[in-house]
Coordinates of C-alpha atoms in Angstrom, one line a residue:
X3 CA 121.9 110.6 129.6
X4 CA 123.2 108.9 132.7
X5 CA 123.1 110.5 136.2
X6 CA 125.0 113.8 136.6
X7 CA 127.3 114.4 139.5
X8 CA 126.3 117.1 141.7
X9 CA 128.9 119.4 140.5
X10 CA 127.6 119.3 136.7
X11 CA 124.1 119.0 138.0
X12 CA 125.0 122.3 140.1
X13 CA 126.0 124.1 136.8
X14 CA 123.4 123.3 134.9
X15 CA 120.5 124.5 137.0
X16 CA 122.5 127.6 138.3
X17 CA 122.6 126.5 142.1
X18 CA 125.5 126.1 144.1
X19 CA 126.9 122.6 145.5
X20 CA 126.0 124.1 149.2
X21 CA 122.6 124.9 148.2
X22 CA 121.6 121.1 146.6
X23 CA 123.1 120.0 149.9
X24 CA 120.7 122.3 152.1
X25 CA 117.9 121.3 149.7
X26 CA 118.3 117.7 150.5
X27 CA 118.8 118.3 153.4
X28 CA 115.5 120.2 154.1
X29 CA 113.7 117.5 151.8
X30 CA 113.0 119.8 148.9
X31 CA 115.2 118.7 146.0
X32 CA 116.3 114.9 146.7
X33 CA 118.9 113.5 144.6
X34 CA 118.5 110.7 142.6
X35 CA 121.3 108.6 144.1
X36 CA 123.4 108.9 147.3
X37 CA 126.8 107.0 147.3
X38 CA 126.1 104.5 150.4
X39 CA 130.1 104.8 151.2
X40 CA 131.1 108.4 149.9
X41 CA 127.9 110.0 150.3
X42 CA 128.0 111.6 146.4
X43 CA 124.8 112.9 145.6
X44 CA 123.6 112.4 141.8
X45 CA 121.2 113.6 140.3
X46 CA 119.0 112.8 136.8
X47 CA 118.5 115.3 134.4
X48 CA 114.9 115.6 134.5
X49 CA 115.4 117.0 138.0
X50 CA 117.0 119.9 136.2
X51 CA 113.2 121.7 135.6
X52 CA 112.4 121.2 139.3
X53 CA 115.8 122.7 140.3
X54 CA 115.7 125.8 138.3
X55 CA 112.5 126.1 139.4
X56 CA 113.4 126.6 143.2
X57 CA 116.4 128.8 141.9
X58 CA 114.1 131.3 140.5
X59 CA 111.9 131.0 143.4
X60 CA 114.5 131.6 145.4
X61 CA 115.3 134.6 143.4
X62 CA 112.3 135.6 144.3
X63 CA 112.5 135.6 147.4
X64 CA 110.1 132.9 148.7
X65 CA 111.0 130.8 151.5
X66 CA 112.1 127.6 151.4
X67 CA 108.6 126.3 153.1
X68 CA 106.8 127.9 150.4
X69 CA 108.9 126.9 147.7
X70 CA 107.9 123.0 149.1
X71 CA 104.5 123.4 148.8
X72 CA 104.8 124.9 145.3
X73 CA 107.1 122.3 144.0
X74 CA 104.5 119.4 145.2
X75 CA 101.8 121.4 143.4
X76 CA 100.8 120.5 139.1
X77 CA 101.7 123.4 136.8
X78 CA 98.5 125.8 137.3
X79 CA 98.1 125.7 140.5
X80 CA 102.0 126.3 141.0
X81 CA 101.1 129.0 138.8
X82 CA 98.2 130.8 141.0
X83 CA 100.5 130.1 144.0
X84 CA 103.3 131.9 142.6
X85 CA 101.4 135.0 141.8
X86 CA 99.5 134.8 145.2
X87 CA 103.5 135.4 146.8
X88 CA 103.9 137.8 144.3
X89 CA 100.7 139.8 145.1
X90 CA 101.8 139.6 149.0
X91 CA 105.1 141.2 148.0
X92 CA 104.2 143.9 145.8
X93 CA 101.9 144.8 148.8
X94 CA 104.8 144.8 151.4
X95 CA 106.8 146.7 148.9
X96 CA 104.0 149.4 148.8
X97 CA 104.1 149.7 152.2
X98 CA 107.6 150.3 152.4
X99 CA 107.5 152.6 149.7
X100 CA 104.7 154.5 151.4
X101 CA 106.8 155.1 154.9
X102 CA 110.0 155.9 152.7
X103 CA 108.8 158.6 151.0
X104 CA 107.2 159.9 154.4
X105 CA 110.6 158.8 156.0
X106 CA 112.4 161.2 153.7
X107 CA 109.4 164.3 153.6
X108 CA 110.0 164.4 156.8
X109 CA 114.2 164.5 157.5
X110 CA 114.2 166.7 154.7
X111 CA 112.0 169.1 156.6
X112 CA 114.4 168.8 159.8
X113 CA 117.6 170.3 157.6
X114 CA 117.1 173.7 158.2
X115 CA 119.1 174.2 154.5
X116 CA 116.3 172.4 153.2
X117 CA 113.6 173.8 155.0
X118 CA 112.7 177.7 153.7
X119 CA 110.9 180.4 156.1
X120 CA 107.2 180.0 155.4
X121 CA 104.6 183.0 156.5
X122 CA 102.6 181.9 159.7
X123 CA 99.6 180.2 157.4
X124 CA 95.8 178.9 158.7
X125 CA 92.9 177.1 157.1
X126 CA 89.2 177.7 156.7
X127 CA 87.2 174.3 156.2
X128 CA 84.2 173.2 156.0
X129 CA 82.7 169.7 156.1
X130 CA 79.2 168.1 155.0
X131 CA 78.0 164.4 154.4
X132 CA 74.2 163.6 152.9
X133 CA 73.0 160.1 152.8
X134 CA 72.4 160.2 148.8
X135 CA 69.0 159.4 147.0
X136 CA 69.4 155.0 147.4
X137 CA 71.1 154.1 150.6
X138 CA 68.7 154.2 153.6
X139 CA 71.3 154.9 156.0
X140 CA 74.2 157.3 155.9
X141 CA 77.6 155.5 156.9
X142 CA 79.9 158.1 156.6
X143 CA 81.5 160.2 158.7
X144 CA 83.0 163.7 157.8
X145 CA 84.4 166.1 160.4
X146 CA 86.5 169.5 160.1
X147 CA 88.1 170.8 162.9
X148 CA 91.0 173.6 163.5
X149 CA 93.7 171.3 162.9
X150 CA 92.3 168.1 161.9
X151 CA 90.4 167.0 158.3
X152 CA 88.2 163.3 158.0
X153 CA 86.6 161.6 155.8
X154 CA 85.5 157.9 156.7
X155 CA 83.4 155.1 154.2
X156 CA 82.1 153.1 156.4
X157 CA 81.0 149.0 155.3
X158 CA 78.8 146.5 156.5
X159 CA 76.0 145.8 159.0
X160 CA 77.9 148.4 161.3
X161 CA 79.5 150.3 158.9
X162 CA 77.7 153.8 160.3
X163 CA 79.4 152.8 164.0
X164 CA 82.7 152.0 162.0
X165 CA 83.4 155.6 160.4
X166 CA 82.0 157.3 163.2
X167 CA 84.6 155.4 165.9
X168 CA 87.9 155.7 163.5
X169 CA 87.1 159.0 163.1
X170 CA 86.4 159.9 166.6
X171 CA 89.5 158.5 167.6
X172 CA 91.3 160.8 165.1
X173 CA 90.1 163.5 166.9
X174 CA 92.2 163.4 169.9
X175 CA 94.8 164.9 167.5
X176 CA 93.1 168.4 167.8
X177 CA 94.8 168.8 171.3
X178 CA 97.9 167.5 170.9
X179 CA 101.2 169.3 169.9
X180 CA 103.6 167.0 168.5
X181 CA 107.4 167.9 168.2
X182 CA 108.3 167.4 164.0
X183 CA 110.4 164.5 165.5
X184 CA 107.2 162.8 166.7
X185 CA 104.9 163.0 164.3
X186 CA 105.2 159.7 162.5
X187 CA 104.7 158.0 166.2
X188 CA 101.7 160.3 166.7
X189 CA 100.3 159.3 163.2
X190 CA 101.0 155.9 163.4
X191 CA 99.1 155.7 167.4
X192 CA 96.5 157.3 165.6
X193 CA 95.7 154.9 163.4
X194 CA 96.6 152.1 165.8
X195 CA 93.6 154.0 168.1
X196 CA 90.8 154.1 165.0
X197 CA 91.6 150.8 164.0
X198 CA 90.6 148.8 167.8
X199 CA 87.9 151.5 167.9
X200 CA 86.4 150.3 164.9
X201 CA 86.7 146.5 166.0
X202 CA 84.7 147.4 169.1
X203 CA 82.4 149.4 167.2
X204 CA 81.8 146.7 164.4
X205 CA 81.2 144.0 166.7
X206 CA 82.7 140.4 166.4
X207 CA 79.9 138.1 166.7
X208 CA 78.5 136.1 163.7
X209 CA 75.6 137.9 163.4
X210 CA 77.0 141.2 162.9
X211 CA 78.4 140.2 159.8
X212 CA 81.7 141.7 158.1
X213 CA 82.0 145.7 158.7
X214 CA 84.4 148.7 158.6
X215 CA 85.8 151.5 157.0
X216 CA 88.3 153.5 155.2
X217 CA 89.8 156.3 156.6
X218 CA 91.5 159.5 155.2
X219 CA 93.0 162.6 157.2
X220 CA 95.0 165.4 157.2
X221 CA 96.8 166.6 160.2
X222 CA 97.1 170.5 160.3
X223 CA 101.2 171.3 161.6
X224 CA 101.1 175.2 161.1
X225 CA 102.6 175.2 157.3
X226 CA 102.3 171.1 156.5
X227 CA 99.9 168.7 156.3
X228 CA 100.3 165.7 157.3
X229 CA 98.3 162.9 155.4
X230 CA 96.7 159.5 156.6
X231 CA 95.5 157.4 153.8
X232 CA 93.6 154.0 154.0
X233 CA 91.2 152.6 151.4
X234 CA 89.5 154.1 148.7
X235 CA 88.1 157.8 149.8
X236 CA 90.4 160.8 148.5
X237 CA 92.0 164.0 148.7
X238 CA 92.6 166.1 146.1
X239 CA 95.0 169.5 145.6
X240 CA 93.5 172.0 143.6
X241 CA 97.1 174.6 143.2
X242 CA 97.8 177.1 140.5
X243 CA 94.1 176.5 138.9
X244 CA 95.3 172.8 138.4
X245 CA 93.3 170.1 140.2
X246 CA 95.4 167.0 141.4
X247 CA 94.7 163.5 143.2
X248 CA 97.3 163.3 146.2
X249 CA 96.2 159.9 147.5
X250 CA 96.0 156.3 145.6
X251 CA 93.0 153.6 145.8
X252 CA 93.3 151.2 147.5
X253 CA 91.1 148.9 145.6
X254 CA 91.3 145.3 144.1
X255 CA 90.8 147.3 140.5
X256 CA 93.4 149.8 141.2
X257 CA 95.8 147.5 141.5
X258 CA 94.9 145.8 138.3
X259 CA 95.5 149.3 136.7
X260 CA 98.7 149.7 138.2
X261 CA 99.9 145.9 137.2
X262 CA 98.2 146.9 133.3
X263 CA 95.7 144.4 133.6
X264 CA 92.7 147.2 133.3
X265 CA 92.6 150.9 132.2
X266 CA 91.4 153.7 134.1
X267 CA 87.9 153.3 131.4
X268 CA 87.4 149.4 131.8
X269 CA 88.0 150.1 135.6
X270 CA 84.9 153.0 136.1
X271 CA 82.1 149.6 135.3
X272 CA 84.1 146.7 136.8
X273 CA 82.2 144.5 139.4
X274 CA 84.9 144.6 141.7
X275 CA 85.2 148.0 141.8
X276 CA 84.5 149.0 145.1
X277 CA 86.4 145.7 146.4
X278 CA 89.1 147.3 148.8
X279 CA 92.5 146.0 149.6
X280 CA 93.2 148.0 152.7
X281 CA 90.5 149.1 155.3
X282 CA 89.9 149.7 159.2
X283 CA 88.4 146.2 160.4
X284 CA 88.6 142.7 161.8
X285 CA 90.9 140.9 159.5
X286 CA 91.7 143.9 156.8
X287 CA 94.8 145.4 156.2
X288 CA 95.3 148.5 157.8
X289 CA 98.6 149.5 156.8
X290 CA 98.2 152.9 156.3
X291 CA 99.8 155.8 153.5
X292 CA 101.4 158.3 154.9
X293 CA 102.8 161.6 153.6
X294 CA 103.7 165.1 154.5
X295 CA 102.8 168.5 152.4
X296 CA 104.0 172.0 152.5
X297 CA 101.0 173.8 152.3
X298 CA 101.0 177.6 150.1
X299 CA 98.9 180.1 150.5
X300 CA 96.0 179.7 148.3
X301 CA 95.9 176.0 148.5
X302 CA 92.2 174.2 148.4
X303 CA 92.2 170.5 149.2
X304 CA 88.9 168.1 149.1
X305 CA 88.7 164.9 151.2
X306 CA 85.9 162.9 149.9
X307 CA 84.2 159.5 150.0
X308 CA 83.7 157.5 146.3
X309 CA 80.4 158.7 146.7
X310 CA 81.6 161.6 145.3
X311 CA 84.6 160.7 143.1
X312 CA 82.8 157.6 141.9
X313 CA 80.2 159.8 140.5
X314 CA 80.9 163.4 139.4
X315 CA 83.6 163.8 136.6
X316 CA 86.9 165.2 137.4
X317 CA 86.6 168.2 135.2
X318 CA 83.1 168.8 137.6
X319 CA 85.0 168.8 140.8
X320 CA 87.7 171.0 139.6
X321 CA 85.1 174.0 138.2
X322 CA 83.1 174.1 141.9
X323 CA 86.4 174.0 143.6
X324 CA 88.1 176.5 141.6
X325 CA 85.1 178.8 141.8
X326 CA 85.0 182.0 143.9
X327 CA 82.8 180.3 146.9
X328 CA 84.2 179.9 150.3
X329 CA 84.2 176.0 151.7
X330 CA 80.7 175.7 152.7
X331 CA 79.6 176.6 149.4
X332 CA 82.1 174.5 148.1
X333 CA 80.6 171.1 149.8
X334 CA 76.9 171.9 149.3
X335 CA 77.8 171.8 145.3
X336 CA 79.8 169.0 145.0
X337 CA 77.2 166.6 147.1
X338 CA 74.4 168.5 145.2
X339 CA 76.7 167.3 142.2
X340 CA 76.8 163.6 143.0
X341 CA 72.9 163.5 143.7
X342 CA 72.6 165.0 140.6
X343 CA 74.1 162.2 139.4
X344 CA 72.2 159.5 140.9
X345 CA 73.3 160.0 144.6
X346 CA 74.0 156.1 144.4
X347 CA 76.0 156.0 147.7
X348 CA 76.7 158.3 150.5
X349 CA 78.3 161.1 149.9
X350 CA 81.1 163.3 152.1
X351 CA 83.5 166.2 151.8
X352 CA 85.3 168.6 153.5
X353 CA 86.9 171.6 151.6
X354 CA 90.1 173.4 153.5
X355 CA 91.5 176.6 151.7
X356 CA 94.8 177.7 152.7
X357 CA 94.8 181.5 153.9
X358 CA 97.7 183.9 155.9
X359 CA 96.8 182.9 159.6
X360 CA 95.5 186.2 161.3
X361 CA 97.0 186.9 164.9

């Protein structure tokens, strides 16, 4: 088969004659043969797999610099580029996802149609963290307040420092009053705060080594909860004598679960699984969950480190947390739980029941 016009050619690998133009233009899909006097671009038709190839990368959405790079690349290492974009997208699209749904929590609750009269409600809390029966050192950080709820995992050489800075920083929030229409600012300065004072904390000289920390929160508003999520410690609902997990790992094997790469079983004894994918320090990605939560009377949440979770069955937490102890006896038994079972890592939580607030 001859050279095909760029018309035909255009057809066949389902880009338009403007875009060939641009791509020649740019240096990424040269024809074959330019018409010295007309300037007719032709093209041969084993340029047709090359051209489809940036279609469907375009369809993709990669940019045009990228889609260079991958085109000069052999077939398996276009391959690992390819899922390397896709990796970074599925992570922005997360993201997004994350500040929609707190985006749409929250104008919901500013319709007063949508919004029903709630009794004046309070909490009780309660918050412990033990060093476990291995580690040497404890770097965790739990804290309860009147309005505010942390746990913190810290990592590294200066991961006690780390979870003890971001949440230090968190605890501003205890004084401040924030209108509904500010709170996504407030949360969002919050974390901003926690995450430079856990770069100071860590340190940034070579010999310091890689350090810092997850952080998860709960902001007390009178009848919500507002929830700051990042890395791989969680909370937990325990409502109607059901027990559920409100936040979602942020972890290298969680997202293999959630692609179908690894079930929830293969993923207890994986290697990797305490690698995280978002985390408070130099170089991580902080981009933080963020949701809002009427709160009922009656609620009990847990905030707790992997320590715990990692460790202690799911049917375990849910029997000490739907027993008839208050929240100090509440923590004392699920960190007595996880030694129990090893005490491998540090272990935090803090226990918050939901109660009618007394004037």
């Amino acid at each position: 088969m001859g050279l095909m016009g760029i018309g035909a050619f255009a057809e066949a690998c389902r880009l338009s004659p403007k875009a060939l133009r641009l791509y020649d233009e740019l240096g990424l899909l040269t024809p074959a043969r330019v018409d010295p006097v007309t300037g007719y671009r032709r093209y041969a038709p084993e340029q047709l797999e090359q051209a489809r190839l940036v279609a469907w990368l375009r369809r993709l959405g990669m940019p045009l610099a990228r889609i260079r790079y991958v085109g000069s690349l052999e077939a398996g290492a276009a391959a690992v580029e390819i899922r390397a974009f896709w990796a970074e997208v599925e992570a922005t699209a997360t993201a997004r996802r994350d500040l929609a749904v707190f985006l749409i929590d929250h104008l919901s609750r500013k319709d007063s149609a949508m919004s029903p009269t709630t009794e004046p409600l309070g909490i009780r809390y309660a918050a412990l963290s033990d060093t476990g029966l291995v580690r040497e050192s404890n770097q965790d950080t739990a804290y309860a307040g009147a309005r505010l709820l942390a746990v913190a995992d810290g990592y590294g050489n200066r991961g006690a420092p780390a979870s003890a800075a971001a949440v230090d920083a968190l605890k501003q929030l205890e004084g401040e009053r924030a209108a509904a229409g500010e709170l996504l600012a407030v949360l969002e300065d919050a974390v901003d705060r926690a995450g430079r004072a856990v770069r100071g904390a860590a340190g940034t000289g070579a010999s310091e080594g890689v350090a810092g920390t997850t952080l998860t929160a709960m902001l007390w508003t009178g009848s919500q909860l507002a929830l700051v999520h990042i890395g791989d410690s969680r909370v937990y609902l325990l409502r109607g004598g059901e027990l559920f997990q409100i936040t979602h790992d942020h972890t290298v094997v969680q997202s293999m679960i959630d692609e179908g790469r690894l079930t929830p079983a293969e993923a207890a004894s994986h290697p990797q699984r305490s690698l995280l994918v978002r985390a408070l320090g130099e170089g991580a990605d902080a981009t933080p969950e963020l949701r809002l939560r009427d709160a009922r009377l009656g609620d009990r949440y847990l905030l707790c480190s992997d320590g715990l979770s990692a460790v202690v069955p799911g049917g375990e937490i849910h029997r000490v947390l739907a027993g008839a102890g208050g929240p100090e006896q509440a923590v004392r038994a699920l960190i007595a739980l996880a030694n129990g079972s090893g005490g491998p890592d540090n272990i935090s939580a803090v226990v918050a029941d939901v109660h009618e607030f007394q004037r």
